PDB file of C-alpha atoms in Angstrom:
ATOM      1  CA  MET A   1      -7.842  12.122  15.766  1.00 79.00           C
ATOM      2  CA  SER A   2      -7.532  11.866  11.969  1.00 96.00           C
ATOM      3  CA  LYS A   3      -8.365   8.697  10.056  1.00 97.00           C
ATOM      4  CA  PHE A   4      -4.701   8.422   9.108  1.00 98.00           C
ATOM      5  CA  THR A   5      -3.604   8.454  12.758  1.00 97.00           C
ATOM      6  CA  LYS A   6      -6.298   5.981  13.738  1.00 97.00           C
ATOM      7  CA  ILE A   7      -5.243   3.524  11.046  1.00 98.00           C
ATOM      8  CA  PHE A   8      -1.472   3.826  11.276  1.00 97.00           C
ATOM      9  CA  LYS A   9      -0.270   3.562  14.854  1.00 90.00           C
ATOM     10  CA  GLN A  10       3.376   3.796  13.839  1.00 93.00           C
ATOM     11  CA  LYS A  11       4.788   7.212  12.983  1.00 93.00           C
ATOM     12  CA  LYS A  12       5.832   7.416   9.316  1.00 97.00           C
ATOM     13  CA  PRO A  13       4.302   4.072   8.279  1.00 98.00           C
ATOM     14  CA  VAL A  14       5.620   1.796   5.562  1.00 98.00           C
ATOM     15  CA  ILE A  15       2.758   0.525   3.381  1.00 98.00           C
ATOM     16  CA  ALA A  16       3.883  -2.430   1.265  1.00 99.00           C
ATOM     17  CA  MET A  17       2.242  -3.608  -1.936  1.00 98.00           C
ATOM     18  CA  VAL A  18       0.677  -7.026  -2.467  1.00 99.00           C
ATOM     19  CA  HIS A  19       0.475  -7.097  -6.250  1.00 98.00           C
ATOM     20  CA  PHE A  20      -2.068  -9.450  -7.769  1.00 98.00           C
ATOM     21  CA  GLY A  21      -1.101 -11.396 -10.836  1.00 98.00           C
ATOM     22  CA  ALA A  22      -3.062 -10.424 -13.938  1.00 98.00           C
ATOM     23  CA  LEU A  23      -6.781 -10.855 -13.275  1.00 98.00           C
ATOM     24  CA  PRO A  24      -9.435 -12.623 -15.403  1.00 98.00           C
ATOM     25  CA  GLY A  25     -10.026 -10.715 -18.621  1.00 97.00           C
ATOM     26  CA  ALA A  26      -6.591  -9.068 -18.636  1.00 98.00           C
ATOM     27  CA  PRO A  27      -4.246 -10.059 -21.493  1.00 98.00           C
ATOM     28  CA  LEU A  28      -1.611 -11.479 -19.117  1.00 98.00           C
ATOM     29  CA  TYR A  29      -4.055 -13.585 -17.068  1.00 98.00           C
ATOM     30  CA  ASP A  30      -2.749 -17.132 -16.518  1.00 98.00           C
ATOM     31  CA  SER A  31      -5.801 -19.322 -17.146  1.00 97.00           C
ATOM     32  CA  GLU A  32      -3.849 -22.456 -16.258  1.00 98.00           C
ATOM     33  CA  THR A  33      -3.155 -21.478 -12.655  1.00 98.00           C
ATOM     34  CA  GLY A  34      -6.397 -19.505 -12.505  1.00 98.00           C
ATOM     35  CA  ILE A  35      -7.818 -17.786  -9.460  1.00 98.00           C
ATOM     36  CA  GLU A  36      -6.206 -20.268  -7.085  1.00 98.00           C
ATOM     37  CA  GLY A  37      -2.850 -19.233  -8.527  1.00 98.00           C
ATOM     38  CA  LEU A  38      -3.685 -15.588  -7.817  1.00 98.00           C
ATOM     39  CA  LEU A  39      -4.605 -16.514  -4.259  1.00 98.00           C
ATOM     40  CA  ALA A  40      -1.377 -18.468  -3.739  1.00 98.00           C
ATOM     41  CA  GLY A  41       0.753 -15.588  -5.019  1.00 98.00           C
ATOM     42  CA  CYS A  42      -0.950 -13.011  -2.827  1.00 98.00           C
ATOM     43  CA  ARG A  43      -0.757 -15.298   0.200  1.00 98.00           C
ATOM     44  CA  LYS A  44       2.984 -15.813  -0.253  1.00 98.00           C
ATOM     45  CA  ASP A  45       3.702 -12.087  -0.646  1.00 99.00           C
ATOM     46  CA  LEU A  46       1.436 -11.156   2.269  1.00 99.00           C
ATOM     47  CA  LYS A  47       3.261 -13.558   4.579  1.00 98.00           C
ATOM     48  CA  ALA A  48       6.701 -12.319   3.505  1.00 98.00           C
ATOM     49  CA  LEU A  49       5.732  -8.687   4.078  1.00 99.00           C
ATOM     50  CA  GLN A  50       4.098  -9.276   7.443  1.00 98.00           C
ATOM     51  CA  ASP A  51       7.022 -11.408   8.599  1.00 98.00           C
ATOM     52  CA  ALA A  52       9.324  -8.504   7.660  1.00 98.00           C
ATOM     53  CA  GLY A  53       7.319  -6.199   9.919  1.00 98.00           C
ATOM     54  CA  VAL A  54       5.708  -3.758   7.475  1.00 98.00           C
ATOM     55  CA  ASP A  55       3.188  -1.388   9.033  1.00 98.00           C
ATOM     56  CA  ALA A  56       0.417  -1.985   6.496  1.00 98.00           C
ATOM     57  CA  VAL A  57      -0.239  -3.653   3.150  1.00 99.00           C
ATOM     58  CA  MET A  58      -2.140  -2.577   0.071  1.00 99.00           C
ATOM     59  CA  PHE A  59      -3.620  -4.901  -2.535  1.00 99.00           C
ATOM     60  CA  GLY A  60      -3.347  -3.676  -6.127  1.00 98.00           C
ATOM     61  CA  ASN A  61      -3.763  -4.932  -9.683  1.00 98.00           C
ATOM     62  CA  GLU A  62      -0.500  -3.619 -11.158  1.00 97.00           C
ATOM     63  CA  ASN A  63      -0.283  -6.596 -13.516  1.00 98.00           C
ATOM     64  CA  ASP A  64      -3.499  -5.732 -15.363  1.00 98.00           C
ATOM     65  CA  ARG A  65      -1.730  -4.112 -18.292  1.00 97.00           C
ATOM     66  CA  PRO A  66      -2.734  -2.331 -20.489  1.00 98.00           C
ATOM     67  CA  TYR A  67      -4.424  -0.295 -17.779  1.00 98.00           C
ATOM     68  CA  GLU A  68      -7.988   0.991 -17.982  1.00 97.00           C
ATOM     69  CA  LEU A  69      -9.792   3.969 -16.485  1.00 98.00           C
ATOM     70  CA  LYS A  70     -12.892   1.872 -15.813  1.00 98.00           C
ATOM     71  CA  VAL A  71     -12.348  -1.786 -14.995  1.00 98.00           C
ATOM     72  CA  ASP A  72     -14.406  -4.862 -15.785  1.00 97.00           C
ATOM     73  CA  THR A  73     -16.670  -6.067 -12.976  1.00 97.00           C
ATOM     74  CA  ALA A  74     -14.707  -9.333 -12.894  1.00 98.00           C
ATOM     75  CA  THR A  75     -11.588  -7.430 -11.820  1.00 98.00           C
ATOM     76  CA  THR A  76     -13.198  -6.075  -8.662  1.00 98.00           C
ATOM     77  CA  ALA A  77     -15.046  -9.332  -7.958  1.00 98.00           C
ATOM     78  CA  THR A  78     -11.884 -11.437  -8.222  1.00 98.00           C
ATOM     79  CA  MET A  79      -9.899  -9.088  -6.009  1.00 99.00           C
ATOM     80  CA  ALA A  80     -12.705  -9.181  -3.433  1.00 98.00           C
ATOM     81  CA  TYR A  81     -12.764 -12.984  -3.491  1.00 98.00           C
ATOM     82  CA  VAL A  82      -9.002 -13.318  -3.003  1.00 98.00           C
ATOM     83  CA  ILE A  83      -8.823 -10.695  -0.241  1.00 99.00           C
ATOM     84  CA  GLY A  84     -11.785 -12.379   1.442  1.00 98.00           C
ATOM     85  CA  GLN A  85      -9.926 -15.689   1.411  1.00 98.00           C
ATOM     86  CA  LEU A  86      -6.898 -14.004   2.996  1.00 98.00           C
ATOM     87  CA  ARG A  87      -8.834 -11.852   5.462  1.00 98.00           C
ATOM     88  CA  ALA A  88      -8.112 -14.022   8.511  1.00 98.00           C
ATOM     89  CA  GLU A  89      -4.378 -13.977   7.713  1.00 98.00           C
ATOM     90  CA  ILE A  90      -4.058 -10.189   7.494  1.00 98.00           C
ATOM     91  CA  THR A  91      -2.578  -8.910  10.759  1.00 98.00           C
ATOM     92  CA  VAL A  92      -1.855  -5.294   9.779  1.00 98.00           C
ATOM     93  CA  PRO A  93      -4.037  -2.478   8.421  1.00 98.00           C
ATOM     94  CA  PHE A  94      -4.761  -2.975   4.724  1.00 99.00           C
ATOM     95  CA  GLY A  95      -5.892  -0.925   1.786  1.00 99.00           C
ATOM     96  CA  VAL A  96      -6.858  -1.430  -1.840  1.00 99.00           C
ATOM     97  CA  ASN A  97      -6.191   0.182  -5.213  1.00 98.00           C
ATOM     98  CA  VAL A  98      -8.001  -0.844  -8.413  1.00 98.00           C
ATOM     99  CA  LEU A  99      -6.100   0.849 -11.230  1.00 98.00           C
ATOM    100  CA  TRP A 100      -7.345   3.385 -12.312  1.00 98.00           C
ATOM    101  CA  ASP A 101     -10.949   3.290 -11.209  1.00 98.00           C
ATOM    102  CA  PRO A 102     -11.939   5.270  -8.085  1.00 98.00           C
ATOM    103  CA  LYS A 103     -15.447   3.803  -7.831  1.00 98.00           C
ATOM    104  CA  ALA A 104     -14.161   0.240  -8.186  1.00 98.00           C
ATOM    105  CA  SER A 105     -11.616   0.962  -5.447  1.00 98.00           C
ATOM    106  CA  VAL A 106     -14.367   2.287  -3.180  1.00 98.00           C
ATOM    107  CA  ALA A 107     -16.529  -0.763  -3.888  1.00 98.00           C
ATOM    108  CA  LEU A 108     -13.648  -3.137  -3.156  1.00 98.00           C
ATOM    109  CA  ALA A 109     -12.868  -1.383   0.120  1.00 98.00           C
ATOM    110  CA  ALA A 110     -16.504  -1.552   1.209  1.00 98.00           C
ATOM    111  CA  ALA A 111     -16.737  -5.260   0.318  1.00 98.00           C
ATOM    112  CA  THR A 112     -13.519  -6.350   2.026  1.00 98.00           C
ATOM    113  CA  GLY A 113     -13.317  -4.057   5.046  1.00 98.00           C
ATOM    114  CA  ALA A 114     -10.211  -2.277   3.797  1.00 98.00           C
ATOM    115  CA  GLN A 115      -9.254   0.748   5.870  1.00 98.00           C
ATOM    116  CA  PHE A 116      -7.871   2.921   3.071  1.00 98.00           C
ATOM    117  CA  ILE A 117      -7.848   3.502  -0.669  1.00 98.00           C
ATOM    118  CA  ARG A 118      -5.164   4.882  -2.972  1.00 98.00           C
ATOM    119  CA  GLU A 119      -6.304   6.432  -6.237  1.00 98.00           C
ATOM    120  CA  ILE A 120      -6.190   9.377  -8.619  1.00 98.00           C
ATOM    121  CA  PHE A 121      -9.224  11.332  -7.428  1.00 98.00           C
ATOM    122  CA  THR A 122      -8.524  14.827  -8.780  1.00 98.00           C
ATOM    123  CA  GLY A 123      -6.922  16.561 -11.732  1.00 97.00           C
ATOM    124  CA  SER A 124      -6.980  16.199 -15.496  1.00 97.00           C
ATOM    125  CA  TYR A 125      -4.323  14.371 -17.486  1.00 98.00           C
ATOM    126  CA  ALA A 126      -3.206  13.288 -20.916  1.00 98.00           C
ATOM    127  CA  SER A 127      -2.219   9.687 -20.244  1.00 98.00           C
ATOM    128  CA  ASP A 128      -1.333   6.336 -21.764  1.00 97.00           C
ATOM    129  CA  MET A 129      -4.981   5.404 -21.127  1.00 97.00           C
ATOM    130  CA  GLY A 130      -6.352   8.487 -22.894  1.00 97.00           C
ATOM    131  CA  VAL A 131      -7.792  11.649 -21.419  1.00 97.00           C
ATOM    132  CA  TRP A 132      -8.064  11.163 -17.654  1.00 98.00           C
ATOM    133  CA  ALA A 133     -10.463  13.270 -15.585  1.00 97.00           C
ATOM    134  CA  PRO A 134     -11.519  11.594 -12.318  1.00 98.00           C
ATOM    135  CA  SER A 135     -14.171  12.984  -9.984  1.00 98.00           C
ATOM    136  CA  ALA A 136     -13.497  13.083  -6.252  1.00 98.00           C
ATOM    137  CA  GLY A 137     -17.061  14.248  -5.676  1.00 98.00           C
ATOM    138  CA  GLU A 138     -18.458  11.158  -7.365  1.00 98.00           C
ATOM    139  CA  ALA A 139     -16.145   8.816  -5.451  1.00 98.00           C
ATOM    140  CA  TYR A 140     -16.962  10.410  -2.103  1.00 98.00           C
ATOM    141  CA  ARG A 141     -20.702  10.239  -2.706  1.00 98.00           C
ATOM    142  CA  TYR A 142     -20.386   6.600  -3.750  1.00 98.00           C
ATOM    143  CA  ARG A 143     -18.451   5.860  -0.561  1.00 98.00           C
ATOM    144  CA  ALA A 144     -21.274   7.446   1.448  1.00 98.00           C
ATOM    145  CA  ARG A 145     -23.923   5.387  -0.374  1.00 98.00           C
ATOM    146  CA  LEU A 146     -22.013   2.207   0.464  1.00 98.00           C
ATOM    147  CA  GLY A 147     -21.764   3.154   4.141  1.00 98.00           C
ATOM    148  CA  ALA A 148     -17.962   3.198   4.023  1.00 98.00           C
ATOM    149  CA  LEU A 149     -17.328   6.646   5.472  1.00 98.00           C
ATOM    150  CA  ASP A 150     -14.556   5.340   7.739  1.00 98.00           C
ATOM    151  CA  VAL A 151     -12.418   4.365   4.737  1.00 98.00           C
ATOM    152  CA  ALA A 152      -9.511   6.790   4.377  1.00 98.00           C
ATOM    153  CA  MET A 153      -8.950   8.331   0.951  1.00 98.00           C
ATOM    154  CA  MET A 154      -5.324   8.738  -0.159  1.00 98.00           C
ATOM    155  CA  PHE A 155      -4.945  11.069  -3.122  1.00 98.00           C
ATOM    156  CA  ASN A 156      -2.165  10.437  -5.613  1.00 98.00           C
ATOM    157  CA  ILE A 157      -1.738  13.962  -6.982  1.00 97.00           C
ATOM    158  CA  SER A 158       0.980  13.206  -9.542  1.00 94.00           C
ATOM    159  CA  ALA A 159      -0.449  10.495 -11.755  1.00 96.00           C
ATOM    160  CA  GLU A 160       1.931   7.947 -13.218  1.00 96.00           C
ATOM    161  CA  PHE A 161       1.887   7.324 -16.987  1.00 97.00           C
ATOM    162  CA  ALA A 162       0.419  10.775 -17.491  1.00 97.00           C
ATOM    163  CA  TYR A 163       1.027  14.474 -18.055  1.00 96.00           C
ATOM    164  CA  SER A 164      -0.963  16.919 -15.961  1.00 97.00           C
ATOM    165  CA  LEU A 165      -3.026  19.314 -18.036  1.00 97.00           C
ATOM    166  CA  ASP A 166      -3.247  21.531 -14.951  1.00 96.00           C
ATOM    167  CA  ARG A 167      -0.214  23.783 -15.230  1.00 94.00           C
ATOM    168  CA  ARG A 168      -0.181  24.871 -11.611  1.00 97.00           C
ATOM    169  CA  ASP A 169       2.872  23.554  -9.801  1.00 97.00           C
ATOM    170  CA  ILE A 170       2.489  20.408  -7.740  1.00 98.00           C
ATOM    171  CA  ALA A 171       2.351  22.249  -4.402  1.00 98.00           C
ATOM    172  CA  ASP A 172      -0.551  24.409  -5.586  1.00 98.00           C
ATOM    173  CA  ARG A 173      -2.395  21.365  -6.943  1.00 98.00           C
ATOM    174  CA  ALA A 174      -1.904  19.574  -3.630  1.00 98.00           C
ATOM    175  CA  ARG A 175      -3.046  22.544  -1.561  1.00 98.00           C
ATOM    176  CA  SER A 176      -6.107  22.987  -3.751  1.00 98.00           C
ATOM    177  CA  ALA A 177      -7.000  19.279  -3.548  1.00 98.00           C
ATOM    178  CA  VAL A 178      -6.871  19.381   0.240  1.00 98.00           C
ATOM    179  CA  PHE A 179      -9.119  22.443   0.340  1.00 98.00           C
ATOM    180  CA  SER A 180     -11.672  21.192  -2.203  1.00 97.00           C
ATOM    181  CA  SER A 181     -11.717  17.422  -1.714  1.00 98.00           C
ATOM    182  CA  MET A 182     -10.572  16.667   1.857  1.00 97.00           C
ATOM    183  CA  PRO A 183      -8.091  13.794   1.314  1.00 98.00           C
ATOM    184  CA  ASP A 184      -6.867  11.882   4.347  1.00 98.00           C
ATOM    185  CA  ALA A 185      -3.368  11.791   2.876  1.00 98.00           C
ATOM    186  CA  VAL A 186      -1.591  13.162  -0.190  1.00 98.00           C
ATOM    187  CA  LEU A 187       0.760  10.972  -2.234  1.00 98.00           C
ATOM    188  CA  VAL A 188       3.604  12.139  -4.463  1.00 98.00           C
ATOM    189  CA  SER A 189       4.755   9.860  -7.290  1.00 98.00           C
ATOM    190  CA  GLY A 190       7.370   9.474  -9.962  1.00 96.00           C
ATOM    191  CA  ALA A 191       6.602   9.253 -13.669  1.00 94.00           C
ATOM    192  CA  ILE A 192       5.896   5.494 -13.670  1.00 95.00           C
ATOM    193  CA  THR A 193       5.591   2.602 -11.233  1.00 92.00           C
ATOM    194  CA  GLY A 194       8.880   2.001  -9.428  1.00 93.00           C
ATOM    195  CA  GLU A 195      10.331   5.402 -10.338  1.00 94.00           C
ATOM    196  CA  ALA A 196      11.064   7.761  -7.455  1.00 97.00           C
ATOM    197  CA  ALA A 197       9.217  10.983  -6.810  1.00 97.00           C
ATOM    198  CA  ARG A 198      11.488  14.009  -7.039  1.00 97.00           C
ATOM    199  CA  MET A 199      12.676  15.104  -3.618  1.00 98.00           C
ATOM    200  CA  GLU A 200      11.925  18.716  -4.490  1.00 98.00           C
ATOM    201  CA  ASP A 201       8.296  17.712  -5.170  1.00 98.00           C
ATOM    202  CA  LEU A 202       8.025  15.944  -1.821  1.00 98.00           C
ATOM    203  CA  GLU A 203       9.574  18.901  -0.065  1.00 98.00           C
ATOM    204  CA  SER A 204       7.356  21.496  -1.731  1.00 98.00           C
ATOM    205  CA  VAL A 205       4.147  19.544  -1.100  1.00 98.00           C
ATOM    206  CA  LYS A 206       5.006  18.857   2.536  1.00 98.00           C
ATOM    207  CA  SER A 207       6.018  22.465   3.065  1.00 98.00           C
ATOM    208  CA  CYS A 208       2.613  23.730   1.943  1.00 98.00           C
ATOM    209  CA  LEU A 209       0.686  20.955   3.767  1.00 98.00           C
ATOM    210  CA  PRO A 210       2.204  20.812   7.261  1.00 98.00           C
ATOM    211  CA  ASP A 211      -1.002  19.400   8.775  1.00 97.00           C
ATOM    212  CA  THR A 212      -1.783  16.784   6.098  1.00 98.00           C
ATOM    213  CA  PRO A 213       0.051  13.452   5.843  1.00 98.00           C
ATOM    214  CA  VAL A 214       2.239  13.478   2.713  1.00 98.00           C
ATOM    215  CA  LEU A 215       3.686  10.134   1.568  1.00 98.00           C
ATOM    216  CA  ALA A 216       6.161   9.081  -1.112  1.00 98.00           C
ATOM    217  CA  ASN A 217       4.127   6.851  -3.396  1.00 98.00           C
ATOM    218  CA  THR A 218       6.647   5.279  -5.770  1.00 97.00           C
ATOM    219  CA  GLY A 219      10.304   4.380  -6.153  1.00 97.00           C
ATOM    220  CA  VAL A 220      11.454   4.344  -2.525  1.00 98.00           C
ATOM    221  CA  ARG A 221      14.554   2.136  -2.202  1.00 98.00           C
ATOM    222  CA  HIS A 222      16.796   0.811   0.527  1.00 98.00           C
ATOM    223  CA  ASP A 223      19.425   3.452  -0.201  1.00 98.00           C
ATOM    224  CA  THR A 224      16.953   6.364  -0.359  1.00 98.00           C
ATOM    225  CA  VAL A 225      14.515   5.618   2.458  1.00 98.00           C
ATOM    226  CA  ALA A 226      16.433   7.725   4.995  1.00 98.00           C
ATOM    227  CA  ASP A 227      16.226  10.814   2.785  1.00 98.00           C
ATOM    228  CA  VAL A 228      12.584  10.159   1.941  1.00 98.00           C
ATOM    229  CA  MET A 229      11.495   9.690   5.544  1.00 98.00           C
ATOM    230  CA  ARG A 230      13.283  12.882   6.533  1.00 98.00           C
ATOM    231  CA  VAL A 231      10.644  14.750   4.513  1.00 98.00           C
ATOM    232  CA  ALA A 232       7.646  12.469   4.027  1.00 98.00           C
ATOM    233  CA  ASP A 233       5.156  11.185   6.592  1.00 98.00           C
ATOM    234  CA  GLY A 234       5.521   7.635   5.329  1.00 98.00           C
ATOM    235  CA  CYS A 235       5.919   5.690   2.106  1.00 98.00           C
ATOM    236  CA  ILE A 236       4.271   3.146  -0.149  1.00 98.00           C
ATOM    237  CA  ILE A 237       6.701   0.568  -1.500  1.00 98.00           C
ATOM    238  CA  GLY A 238       6.446  -2.292  -3.953  1.00 98.00           C
ATOM    239  CA  SER A 239       9.227  -2.821  -6.486  1.00 98.00           C
ATOM    240  CA  ALA A 240      12.190  -2.460  -4.112  1.00 98.00           C
ATOM    241  CA  LEU A 241      10.934  -5.373  -2.000  1.00 98.00           C
ATOM    242  CA  LYS A 242      10.644  -7.742  -4.972  1.00 98.00           C
ATOM    243  CA  ILE A 243      13.184 -10.303  -6.169  1.00 98.00           C
ATOM    244  CA  GLU A 244      15.945  -8.334  -7.959  1.00 98.00           C
ATOM    245  CA  GLY A 245      13.922  -5.171  -7.344  1.00 97.00           C
ATOM    246  CA  ASP A 246      11.676  -6.050 -10.305  1.00 97.00           C
ATOM    247  CA  THR A 247       8.031  -4.911 -10.020  1.00 97.00           C
ATOM    248  CA  TRP A 248       6.734  -8.063 -11.689  1.00 97.00           C
ATOM    249  CA  ASN A 249       8.501 -10.539  -9.397  1.00 98.00           C
ATOM    250  CA  ALA A 250       7.361 -11.981  -6.092  1.00 98.00           C
ATOM    251  CA  VAL A 251       8.333 -10.343  -2.801  1.00 98.00           C
ATOM    252  CA  ASP A 252      11.857 -11.214  -1.667  1.00 98.00           C
ATOM    253  CA  PRO A 253      11.638 -11.927   2.091  1.00 98.00           C
ATOM    254  CA  GLU A 254      15.254 -10.899   2.666  1.00 98.00           C
ATOM    255  CA  ARG A 255      14.923  -7.611   0.792  1.00 98.00           C
ATOM    256  CA  ALA A 256      11.733  -6.853   2.714  1.00 98.00           C
ATOM    257  CA  LYS A 257      13.360  -7.655   6.047  1.00 98.00           C
ATOM    258  CA  ASP A 258      16.445  -5.579   5.222  1.00 98.00           C
ATOM    259  CA  PHE A 259      14.283  -2.608   4.262  1.00 98.00           C
ATOM    260  CA  MET A 260      12.275  -2.743   7.486  1.00 98.00           C
ATOM    261  CA  ASP A 261      15.469  -3.168   9.550  1.00 98.00           C
ATOM    262  CA  ARG A 262      16.678   0.096   8.030  1.00 98.00           C
ATOM    263  CA  VAL A 263      13.370   1.812   8.777  1.00 98.00           C
ATOM    264  CA  ARG A 264      13.405   0.617  12.378  1.00 96.00           C
ATOM    265  CA  ALA A 265      16.946   1.951  12.764  1.00 96.00           C
ATOM    266  CA  LEU A 266      15.773   5.346  11.483  1.00 94.00           C
ATOM    267  CA  ARG A 267      12.941   5.357  13.983  1.00 89.00           C
TER     268      ARG A 267
END
């Protein structure tokens, strides 16, 4: 049984984002509400998502703009503290994503007991953050050193905010990543957070990877989830479940419930 199947009992899982507010050291950090404010925001969103019946949640630091390719230690430490405070309230599988730092994501997963990680592990990009060249080999060896071999690695193979310097088409890049780096799932994204992946990209990647879970990573909406789930093996969703569909707002319990009602009807 694959790690993906062990973690996600439901076929075609919906993984919903719990977005932290800006963390200490980030320009948008709210020093008045502080870490307790971060905890309160995550707790509220976690409850709304679990009440709606999502299959899993993922904690991420989307609000830490401008993004970095290597984060401050305080970022990972604060995320670990908040997730630790919420640990007893988490009733579904959970993952982590520290943008855009694979080793920090691995460290956070090992510290909190997260079951999966989402990151950019392969490829080379010209990006808003500068030249971007992650190393899957380094991340995997770090995971082994931390004794976190059970943590599933989900590879985002179409980096947001970036242009791939690898001119192979997306299906070839995905197939190569599976052969060389052994991801537990492959994720297909749009150009930026909240923007949908192209259906032709999802279709081409899934067609060449029939035995690897392929998920839509960004931009899934209430009115597109049926088409997405027809092709993909699941989805990761954040913005569409927020108040007014705005990435930077809190989770809207009614939007989250409506989305999961639609997914359950599809199933």
